[in-house]
PDB file of C-alpha atoms in Angstrom:
ATOM      1  CA  MET A   1       1.211 -15.628   9.692  1.00 88.00           C
ATOM      2  CA  LEU A   2       1.536 -11.887   9.036  1.00 83.00           C
ATOM      3  CA  THR A   3       2.858  -9.912  11.970  1.00 83.00           C
ATOM      4  CA  ALA A   4       3.456  -6.369  10.691  1.00 89.00           C
ATOM      5  CA  LEU A   5       3.785  -4.197   7.629  1.00 90.00           C
ATOM      6  CA  ASP A   6       7.499  -3.691   7.069  1.00 93.00           C
ATOM      7  CA  HIS A   7       7.377  -0.902   4.463  1.00 95.00           C
ATOM      8  CA  VAL A   8       5.477   0.527   1.522  1.00 95.00           C
ATOM      9  CA  GLN A   9       7.238   1.063  -1.789  1.00 95.00           C
ATOM     10  CA  LEU A  10       6.197   3.784  -4.194  1.00 96.00           C
ATOM     11  CA  ALA A  11       7.575   4.310  -7.674  1.00 93.00           C
ATOM     12  CA  ALA A  12       9.500   7.313  -8.927  1.00 94.00           C
ATOM     13  CA  PRO A  13      11.045   8.286 -12.258  1.00 93.00           C
ATOM     14  CA  PRO A  14      14.783   8.179 -12.886  1.00 90.00           C
ATOM     15  CA  GLY A  15      16.683  11.185 -11.539  1.00 91.00           C
ATOM     16  CA  SER A  16      14.008  12.297  -9.035  1.00 93.00           C
ATOM     17  CA  GLU A  17      15.887  11.476  -5.832  1.00 95.00           C
ATOM     18  CA  ASP A  18      16.701  15.089  -4.871  1.00 96.00           C
ATOM     19  CA  LEU A  19      13.047  16.142  -5.306  1.00 95.00           C
ATOM     20  CA  LEU A  20      11.972  13.187  -3.194  1.00 97.00           C
ATOM     21  CA  ARG A  21      14.469  14.032  -0.446  1.00 97.00           C
ATOM     22  CA  ARG A  22      13.205  17.593  -0.217  1.00 96.00           C
ATOM     23  CA  TYR A  23       9.608  16.407   0.112  1.00 97.00           C
ATOM     24  CA  TYR A  24      10.003  13.389   2.390  1.00 97.00           C
ATOM     25  CA  VAL A  25      12.700  14.884   4.649  1.00 97.00           C
ATOM     26  CA  ASP A  26      11.943  18.621   4.601  1.00 96.00           C
ATOM     27  CA  ALA A  27       8.146  18.646   4.193  1.00 96.00           C
ATOM     28  CA  LEU A  28       7.134  15.367   5.865  1.00 96.00           C
ATOM     29  CA  GLY A  29       9.897  15.367   8.490  1.00 96.00           C
ATOM     30  CA  MET A  30      11.112  11.848   7.735  1.00 97.00           C
ATOM     31  CA  THR A  31      14.723  10.674   7.939  1.00 98.00           C
ATOM     32  CA  GLU A  32      16.494   9.193   4.948  1.00 98.00           C
ATOM     33  CA  ILE A  33      17.950   5.803   5.733  1.00 97.00           C
ATOM     34  CA  PRO A  34      20.809   4.320   3.708  1.00 96.00           C
ATOM     35  CA  LYS A  35      20.018   1.572   1.239  1.00 95.00           C
ATOM     36  CA  PRO A  36      22.259  -1.487   1.119  1.00 94.00           C
ATOM     37  CA  PRO A  37      24.978  -0.852  -1.514  1.00 94.00           C
ATOM     38  CA  VAL A  38      23.648  -3.418  -3.988  1.00 94.00           C
ATOM     39  CA  LEU A  39      20.213  -1.761  -3.847  1.00 94.00           C
ATOM     40  CA  ALA A  40      21.592   1.803  -3.779  1.00 93.00           C
ATOM     41  CA  ALA A  41      23.073   1.161  -7.223  1.00 92.00           C
ATOM     42  CA  ARG A  42      19.492   0.951  -8.565  1.00 91.00           C
ATOM     43  CA  GLY A  43      18.674   4.499  -7.415  1.00 93.00           C
ATOM     44  CA  GLY A  44      15.753   5.582  -5.283  1.00 95.00           C
ATOM     45  CA  CYS A  45      15.557   6.522  -1.612  1.00 97.00           C
ATOM     46  CA  TRP A  46      14.324   5.021   1.648  1.00 98.00           C
ATOM     47  CA  PHE A  47      12.748   7.092   4.427  1.00 98.00           C
ATOM     48  CA  ARG A  48      11.627   6.476   7.994  1.00 97.00           C
ATOM     49  CA  ALA A  49       9.626   8.201  10.708  1.00 96.00           C
ATOM     50  CA  GLY A  50       9.322   5.998  13.784  1.00 94.00           C
ATOM     51  CA  ALA A  51       7.859   2.667  12.660  1.00 93.00           C
ATOM     52  CA  VAL A  52       6.776   4.081   9.284  1.00 95.00           C
ATOM     53  CA  HIS A  53       9.068   3.099   6.392  1.00 96.00           C
ATOM     54  CA  LEU A  54       8.565   4.351   2.838  1.00 97.00           C
ATOM     55  CA  HIS A  55      10.757   3.186  -0.019  1.00 97.00           C
ATOM     56  CA  LEU A  56      10.845   5.093  -3.305  1.00 96.00           C
ATOM     57  CA  GLY A  57      12.072   2.832  -6.071  1.00 94.00           C
ATOM     58  CA  ILE A  58      13.068   3.948  -9.522  1.00 92.00           C
ATOM     59  CA  GLU A  59      10.749   2.667 -12.188  1.00 88.00           C
ATOM     60  CA  GLY A  60      11.757   2.768 -15.824  1.00 69.00           C
ATOM     61  CA  ALA A  61       9.490   5.109 -17.735  1.00 57.00           C
ATOM     62  CA  LEU A  62       7.011   3.642 -20.173  1.00 47.00           C
ATOM     63  CA  GLY A  63       8.574   3.486 -23.592  1.00 46.00           C
ATOM     64  CA  GLY A  64      12.014   4.384 -22.279  1.00 49.00           C
ATOM     65  CA  GLU A  65      14.060   5.295 -19.237  1.00 49.00           C
ATOM     66  CA  GLY A  66      13.395   9.039 -19.099  1.00 50.00           C
ATOM     67  CA  PRO A  67      11.016  10.706 -16.625  1.00 53.00           C
ATOM     68  CA  GLU A  68       8.678  11.894 -19.402  1.00 62.00           C
ATOM     69  CA  GLY A  69       6.946   8.486 -19.625  1.00 69.00           C
ATOM     70  CA  PHE A  70       6.563   7.853 -15.849  1.00 83.00           C
ATOM     71  CA  ARG A  71       2.970   7.513 -14.611  1.00 84.00           C
ATOM     72  CA  PRO A  72       2.343   7.365 -10.838  1.00 88.00           C
ATOM     73  CA  ALA A  73      -0.620   5.372  -9.549  1.00 85.00           C
ATOM     74  CA  LYS A  74      -3.583   7.722  -9.165  1.00 86.00           C
ATOM     75  CA  LYS A  75      -5.674   5.725  -6.675  1.00 91.00           C
ATOM     76  CA  ALA A  76      -3.162   3.540  -4.810  1.00 93.00           C
ATOM     77  CA  HIS A  77      -1.608   5.222  -1.778  1.00 95.00           C
ATOM     78  CA  PRO A  78      -0.261   4.668   1.721  1.00 95.00           C
ATOM     79  CA  GLY A  79      -2.469   5.909   4.553  1.00 95.00           C
ATOM     80  CA  LEU A  80      -0.265   7.643   7.123  1.00 96.00           C
ATOM     81  CA  ARG A  81      -1.488   8.346  10.659  1.00 95.00           C
ATOM     82  CA  VAL A  82      -0.507  11.736  12.041  1.00 96.00           C
ATOM     83  CA  THR A  83      -1.060  13.739  15.191  1.00 94.00           C
ATOM     84  CA  ASP A  84      -2.219  17.364  15.134  1.00 96.00           C
ATOM     85  CA  ILE A  85      -3.433  17.000  11.554  1.00 97.00           C
ATOM     86  CA  GLU A  86      -4.179  20.724  11.116  1.00 97.00           C
ATOM     87  CA  ALA A  87      -0.582  21.651  11.945  1.00 97.00           C
ATOM     88  CA  TYR A  88       0.732  18.834   9.751  1.00 97.00           C
ATOM     89  CA  ALA A  89      -1.338  20.039   6.793  1.00 98.00           C
ATOM     90  CA  ALA A  90      -0.045  23.578   7.373  1.00 98.00           C
ATOM     91  CA  ARG A  91       3.528  22.227   7.409  1.00 97.00           C
ATOM     92  CA  LEU A  92       3.039  20.575   4.013  1.00 97.00           C
ATOM     93  CA  GLU A  93       1.447  23.708   2.558  1.00 97.00           C
ATOM     94  CA  SER A  94       4.347  25.822   3.849  1.00 97.00           C
ATOM     95  CA  HIS A  95       6.628  23.595   1.742  1.00 96.00           C
ATOM     96  CA  GLY A  96       4.497  24.143  -1.356  1.00 95.00           C
ATOM     97  CA  ALA A  97       2.570  20.858  -1.217  1.00 96.00           C
ATOM     98  CA  LYS A  98      -1.112  20.900  -2.135  1.00 96.00           C
ATOM     99  CA  VAL A  99      -3.445  19.622   0.594  1.00 98.00           C
ATOM    100  CA  THR A 100      -6.932  18.346  -0.297  1.00 97.00           C
ATOM    101  CA  TRP A 101      -9.221  17.731   2.679  1.00 98.00           C
ATOM    102  CA  ASP A 102     -11.713  14.849   2.562  1.00 96.00           C
ATOM    103  CA  ASP A 103     -14.501  14.323   5.101  1.00 94.00           C
ATOM    104  CA  ASP A 104     -15.781  10.990   3.753  1.00 95.00           C
ATOM    105  CA  LEU A 105     -14.178   8.662   6.328  1.00 95.00           C
ATOM    106  CA  PRO A 106     -16.291   8.561   9.516  1.00 94.00           C
ATOM    107  CA  GLY A 107     -14.345   8.996  12.733  1.00 95.00           C
ATOM    108  CA  HIS A 108     -11.321  10.577  11.059  1.00 96.00           C
ATOM    109  CA  ARG A 109      -9.974  13.889   9.843  1.00 97.00           C
ATOM    110  CA  ARG A 110      -7.989  13.343   6.684  1.00 97.00           C
ATOM    111  CA  PHE A 111      -6.408  14.956   3.681  1.00 98.00           C
ATOM    112  CA  TYR A 112      -4.555  13.884   0.575  1.00 97.00           C
ATOM    113  CA  SER A 113      -1.379  15.276  -0.903  1.00 97.00           C
ATOM    114  CA  GLU A 114       1.013  14.259  -3.657  1.00 96.00           C
ATOM    115  CA  ASP A 115       4.763  13.985  -3.602  1.00 96.00           C
ATOM    116  CA  PRO A 116       6.757  15.826  -6.313  1.00 95.00           C
ATOM    117  CA  VAL A 117       6.444  12.906  -8.763  1.00 94.00           C
ATOM    118  CA  GLY A 118       2.679  12.485  -8.320  1.00 94.00           C
ATOM    119  CA  ASN A 119       2.404   9.679  -5.767  1.00 96.00           C
ATOM    120  CA  ARG A 120      -0.793  10.080  -3.742  1.00 96.00           C
ATOM    121  CA  LEU A 121      -0.466  10.073   0.061  1.00 96.00           C
ATOM    122  CA  GLU A 122      -3.314  10.004   2.582  1.00 96.00           C
ATOM    123  CA  PHE A 123      -2.816  11.562   6.019  1.00 97.00           C
ATOM    124  CA  LEU A 124      -5.362  10.786   8.711  1.00 96.00           C
ATOM    125  CA  GLU A 125      -6.019  11.259  12.393  1.00 96.00           C
ATOM    126  CA  PRO A 126      -8.795   9.539  14.347  1.00 95.00           C
ATOM    127  CA  VAL A 127     -11.340  11.926  15.824  1.00 93.00           C
ATOM    128  CA  VAL A 128     -11.566  11.613  19.584  1.00 80.00           C
ATOM    129  CA  ARG A 129     -15.075  12.318  20.716  1.00 71.00           C
ATOM    130  CA  ALA A 130     -15.529  13.677  24.208  1.00 65.00           C
ATOM    131  CA  TYR A 131     -18.572  12.250  25.955  1.00 67.00           C
ATOM    132  CA  GLY A 132     -20.000  14.228  28.800  1.00 59.00           C
ATOM    133  CA  PRO A 133     -23.124  14.102  30.908  1.00 62.00           C
ATOM    134  CA  GLY A 134     -26.241  13.464  28.860  1.00 57.00           C
ATOM    135  CA  SER A 135     -24.303  12.132  25.845  1.00 51.00           C
TER     136      SER A 135
END
């Protein structure tokens, strides 16, 4: 029986760890968590914000090990719940990240962004509707 989602792993090209740290720690406000030594030897980074865990694993580039052949998934993405989505979008933009708003999910405000290696991330906040007299 499934009980929880432990983490999401995204791929990254070799040598991108410093770019990833700047984005996930500085822009998103996550904390880097140490990888076990045997896994740290493979490269990559792990990040956490509360119960949210994202792992960035190094993926050998297509046709070689350099970053020039790396291709991030264009559709696959984690959906990350946020509070005060307008302020969070402004935070990302202030760090140079592109924010693309999308109004297609009923009951939510959401936008997409990409990390420095092209991984797509969705940020969403449920819309709380106030019901008053006559609603």
